Coordinates of N, CA and C in Angstrom, one line a residue:
X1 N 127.9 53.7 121.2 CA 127.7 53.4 119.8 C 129.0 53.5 119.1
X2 N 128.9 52.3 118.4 CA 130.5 52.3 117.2 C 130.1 53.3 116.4
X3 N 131.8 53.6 116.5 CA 132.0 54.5 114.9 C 132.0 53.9 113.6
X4 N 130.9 53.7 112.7 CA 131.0 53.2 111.6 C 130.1 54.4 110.5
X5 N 130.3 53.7 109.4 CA 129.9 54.1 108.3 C 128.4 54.4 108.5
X6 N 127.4 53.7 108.3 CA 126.3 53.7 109.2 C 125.9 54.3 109.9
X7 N 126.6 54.8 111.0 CA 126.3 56.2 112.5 C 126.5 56.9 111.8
X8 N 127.7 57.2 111.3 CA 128.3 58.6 110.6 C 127.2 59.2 109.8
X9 N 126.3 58.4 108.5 CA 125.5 58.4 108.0 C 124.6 59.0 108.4
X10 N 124.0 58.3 109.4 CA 122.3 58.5 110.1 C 123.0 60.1 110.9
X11 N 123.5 60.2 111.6 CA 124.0 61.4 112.1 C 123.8 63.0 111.4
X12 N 124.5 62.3 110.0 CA 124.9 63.6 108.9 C 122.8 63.9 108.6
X13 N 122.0 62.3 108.3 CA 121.0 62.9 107.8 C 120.2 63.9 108.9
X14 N 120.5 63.4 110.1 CA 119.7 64.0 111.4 C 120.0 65.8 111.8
X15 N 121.4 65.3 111.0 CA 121.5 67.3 111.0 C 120.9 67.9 109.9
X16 N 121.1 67.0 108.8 CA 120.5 68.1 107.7 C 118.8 68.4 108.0
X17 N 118.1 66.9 108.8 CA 116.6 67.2 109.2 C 116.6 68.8 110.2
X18 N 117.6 68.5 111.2 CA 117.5 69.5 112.2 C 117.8 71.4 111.5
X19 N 118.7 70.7 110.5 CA 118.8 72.4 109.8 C 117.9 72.6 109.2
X20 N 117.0 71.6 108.3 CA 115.8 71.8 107.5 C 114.5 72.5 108.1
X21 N 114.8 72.1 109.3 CA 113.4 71.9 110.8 C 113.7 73.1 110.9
X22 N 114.9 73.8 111.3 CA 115.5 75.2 111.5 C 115.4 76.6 110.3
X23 N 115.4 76.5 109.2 CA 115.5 77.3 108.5 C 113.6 77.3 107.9
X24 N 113.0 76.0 108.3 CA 111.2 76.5 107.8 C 111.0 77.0 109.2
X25 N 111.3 77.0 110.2 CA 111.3 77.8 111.5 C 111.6 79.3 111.4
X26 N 112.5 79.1 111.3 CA 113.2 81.1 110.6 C 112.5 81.5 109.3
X27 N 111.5 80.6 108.6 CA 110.7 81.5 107.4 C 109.8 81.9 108.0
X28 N 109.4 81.0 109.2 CA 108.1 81.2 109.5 C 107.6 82.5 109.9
X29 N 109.2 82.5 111.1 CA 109.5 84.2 111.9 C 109.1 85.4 111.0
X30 N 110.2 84.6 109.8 CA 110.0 86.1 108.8 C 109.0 86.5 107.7
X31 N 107.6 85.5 108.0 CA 106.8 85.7 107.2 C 106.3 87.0 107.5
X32 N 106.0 87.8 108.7 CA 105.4 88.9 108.8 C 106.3 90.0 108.4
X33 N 107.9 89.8 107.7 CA 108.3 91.0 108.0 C 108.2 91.9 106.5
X34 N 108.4 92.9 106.0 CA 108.2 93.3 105.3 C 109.4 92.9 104.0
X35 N 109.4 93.0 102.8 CA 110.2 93.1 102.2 C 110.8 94.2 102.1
X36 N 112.5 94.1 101.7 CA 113.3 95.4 102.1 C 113.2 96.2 100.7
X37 N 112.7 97.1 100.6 CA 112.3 98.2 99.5 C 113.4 98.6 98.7
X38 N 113.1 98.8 97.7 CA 113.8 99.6 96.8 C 113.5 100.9 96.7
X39 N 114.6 101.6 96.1 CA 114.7 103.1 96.1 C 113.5 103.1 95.3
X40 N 112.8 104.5 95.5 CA 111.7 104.5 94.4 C 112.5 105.3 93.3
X41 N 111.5 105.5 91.9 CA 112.0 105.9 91.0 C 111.8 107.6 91.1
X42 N 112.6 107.9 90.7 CA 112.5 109.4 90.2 C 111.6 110.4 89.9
X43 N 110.6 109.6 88.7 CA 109.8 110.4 87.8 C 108.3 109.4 88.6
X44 N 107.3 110.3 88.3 CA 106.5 110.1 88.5 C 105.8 108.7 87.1
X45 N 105.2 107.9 87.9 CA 105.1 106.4 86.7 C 104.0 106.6 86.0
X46 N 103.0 107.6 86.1 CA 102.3 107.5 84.8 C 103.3 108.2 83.5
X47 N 102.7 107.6 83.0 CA 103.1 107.6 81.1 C 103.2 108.9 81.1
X48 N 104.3 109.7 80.4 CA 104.2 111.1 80.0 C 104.8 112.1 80.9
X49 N 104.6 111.7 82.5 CA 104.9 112.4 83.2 C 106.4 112.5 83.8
X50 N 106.9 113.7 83.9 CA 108.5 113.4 84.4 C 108.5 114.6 85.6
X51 N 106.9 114.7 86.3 CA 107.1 115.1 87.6 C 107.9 114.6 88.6
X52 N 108.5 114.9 89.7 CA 109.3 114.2 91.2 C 108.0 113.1 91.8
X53 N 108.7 112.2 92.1 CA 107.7 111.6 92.4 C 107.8 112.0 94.3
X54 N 106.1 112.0 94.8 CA 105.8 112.3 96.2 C 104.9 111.7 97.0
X55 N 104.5 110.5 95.9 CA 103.7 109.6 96.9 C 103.7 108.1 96.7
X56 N 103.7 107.3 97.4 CA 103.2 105.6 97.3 C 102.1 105.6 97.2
X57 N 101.2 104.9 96.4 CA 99.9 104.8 96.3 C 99.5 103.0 96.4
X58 N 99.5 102.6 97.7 CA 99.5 100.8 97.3 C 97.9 100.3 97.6
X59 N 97.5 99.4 96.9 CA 95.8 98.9 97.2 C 96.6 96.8 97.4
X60 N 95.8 96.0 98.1 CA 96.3 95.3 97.9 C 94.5 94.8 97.8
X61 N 94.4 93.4 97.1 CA 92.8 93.0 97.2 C 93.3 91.7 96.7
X62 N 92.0 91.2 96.4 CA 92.0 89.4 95.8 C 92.0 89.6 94.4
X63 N 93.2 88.7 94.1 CA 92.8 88.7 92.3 C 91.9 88.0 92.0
X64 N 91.0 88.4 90.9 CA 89.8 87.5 90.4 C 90.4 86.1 90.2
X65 N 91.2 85.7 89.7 CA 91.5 84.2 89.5 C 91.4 83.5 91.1
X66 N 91.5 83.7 92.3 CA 91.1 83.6 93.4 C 92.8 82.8 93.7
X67 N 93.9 83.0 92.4 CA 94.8 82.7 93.4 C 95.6 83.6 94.6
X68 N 94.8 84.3 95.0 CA 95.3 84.6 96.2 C 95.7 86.7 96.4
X69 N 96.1 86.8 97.2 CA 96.3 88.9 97.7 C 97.2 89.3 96.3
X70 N 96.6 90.1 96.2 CA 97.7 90.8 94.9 C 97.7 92.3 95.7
X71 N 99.0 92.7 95.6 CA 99.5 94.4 96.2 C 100.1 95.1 95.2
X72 N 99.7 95.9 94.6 CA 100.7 96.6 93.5 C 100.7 98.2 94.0
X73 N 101.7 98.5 94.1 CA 102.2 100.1 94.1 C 102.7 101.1 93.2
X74 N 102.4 102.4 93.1 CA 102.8 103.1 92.0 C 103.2 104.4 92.5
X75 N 104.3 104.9 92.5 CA 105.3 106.2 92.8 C 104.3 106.8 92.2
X76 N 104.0 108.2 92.2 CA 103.2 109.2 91.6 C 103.6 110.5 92.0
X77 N 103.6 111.5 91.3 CA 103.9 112.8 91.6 C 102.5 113.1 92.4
X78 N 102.4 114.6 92.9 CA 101.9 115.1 93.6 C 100.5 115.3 92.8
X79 N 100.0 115.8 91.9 CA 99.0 115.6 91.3 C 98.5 114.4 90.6
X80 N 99.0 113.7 90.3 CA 98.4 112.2 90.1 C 97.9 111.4 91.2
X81 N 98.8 111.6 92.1 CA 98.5 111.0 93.4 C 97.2 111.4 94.1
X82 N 96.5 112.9 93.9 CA 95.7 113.2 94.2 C 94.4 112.4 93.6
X83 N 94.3 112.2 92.3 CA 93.4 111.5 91.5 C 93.6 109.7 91.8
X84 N 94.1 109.5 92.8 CA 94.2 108.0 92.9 C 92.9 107.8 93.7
X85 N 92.3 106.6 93.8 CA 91.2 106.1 94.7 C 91.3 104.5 94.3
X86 N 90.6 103.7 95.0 CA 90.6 102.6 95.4 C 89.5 102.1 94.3
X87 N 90.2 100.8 93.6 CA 89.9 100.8 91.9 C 89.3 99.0 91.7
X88 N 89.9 98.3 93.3 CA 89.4 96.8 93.5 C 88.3 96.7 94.5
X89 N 87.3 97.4 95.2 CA 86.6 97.3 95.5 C 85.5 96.3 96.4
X90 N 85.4 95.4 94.4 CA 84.9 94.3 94.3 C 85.3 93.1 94.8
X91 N 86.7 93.3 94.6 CA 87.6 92.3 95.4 C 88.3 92.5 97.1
X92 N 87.6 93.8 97.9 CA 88.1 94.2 99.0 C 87.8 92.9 100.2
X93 N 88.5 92.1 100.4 CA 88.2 91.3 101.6 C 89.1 92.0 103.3
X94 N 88.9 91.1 104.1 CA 89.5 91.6 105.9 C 90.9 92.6 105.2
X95 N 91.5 91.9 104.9 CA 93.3 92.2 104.5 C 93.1 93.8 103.0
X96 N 91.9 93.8 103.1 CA 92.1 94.9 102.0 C 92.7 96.5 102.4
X97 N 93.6 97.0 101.0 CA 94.8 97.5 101.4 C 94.8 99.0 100.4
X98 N 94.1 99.8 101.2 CA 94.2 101.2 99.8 C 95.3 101.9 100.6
X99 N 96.3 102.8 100.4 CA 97.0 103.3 101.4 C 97.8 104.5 100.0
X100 N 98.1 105.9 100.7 CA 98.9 106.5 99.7 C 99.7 107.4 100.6
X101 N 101.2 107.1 100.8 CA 102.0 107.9 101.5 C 102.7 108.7 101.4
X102 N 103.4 109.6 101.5 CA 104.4 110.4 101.3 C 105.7 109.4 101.3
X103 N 106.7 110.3 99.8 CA 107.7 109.5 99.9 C 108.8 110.3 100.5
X104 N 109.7 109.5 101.2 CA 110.3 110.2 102.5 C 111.2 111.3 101.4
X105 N 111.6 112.2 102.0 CA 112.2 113.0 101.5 C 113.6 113.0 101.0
X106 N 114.3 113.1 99.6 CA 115.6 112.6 99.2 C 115.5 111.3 98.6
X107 N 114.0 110.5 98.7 CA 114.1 109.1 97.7 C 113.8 110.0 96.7
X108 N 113.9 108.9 95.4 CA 113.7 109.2 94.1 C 114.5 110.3 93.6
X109 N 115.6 110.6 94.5 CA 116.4 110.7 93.1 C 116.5 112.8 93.6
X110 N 115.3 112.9 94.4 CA 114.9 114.4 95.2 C 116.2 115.2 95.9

């Protein structure tokens, strides 16, 4: 094949298809991985409170609008955390997600 304007062309677009092809390939990989966390905060996140915080408390469920998983998380000190329970119920499908962990020791600020 000659070297012209034209090859050079179709060439340049065939790589950018093959990087395109490549990088929704590598999302795909990393769709299962988790997102990389942030420090948690310090104080415990209900209003008022400026206990250490000692637990994750995460639910994930279907939002009523049915666009799709909603996950929300809330740092909590050690007695708030106790009064947590599972608050979407209504919305618990296969993927539903109540969980409340200990936060590792020295996050938030500990």
């Amino acid at each position: 094949m000659a070297d012209t304007k034209s090859g050079r062309d179709k060439q340049a677009r065939d790589e950018e298809r093959r990087q395109i092809r490549r990088d929704i390939s590598e999302a795909r990989e990393r769709g299962d991985e988790a997102d990389p966390t942030a420090e948690p905060p310090a104080e415990c996140h209900r209003r008022g409170c400026a206990e250490p915080v000692a637990f994750s408390v995460t639910e994930r469920y279907q939002e009523e609008t049915g666009a799709g998983a909603v996950e929300a998380t809330a740092f909590l000190c050690a007695d708030h955390a106790g009064d947590e329970s599972p608050v979407n119920l209504d919305d618990a499908y296969e993927g539903y997600v109540f969980r409340v962990e200990p936060v590792a020791a020295g996050a938030g600020g500990n």
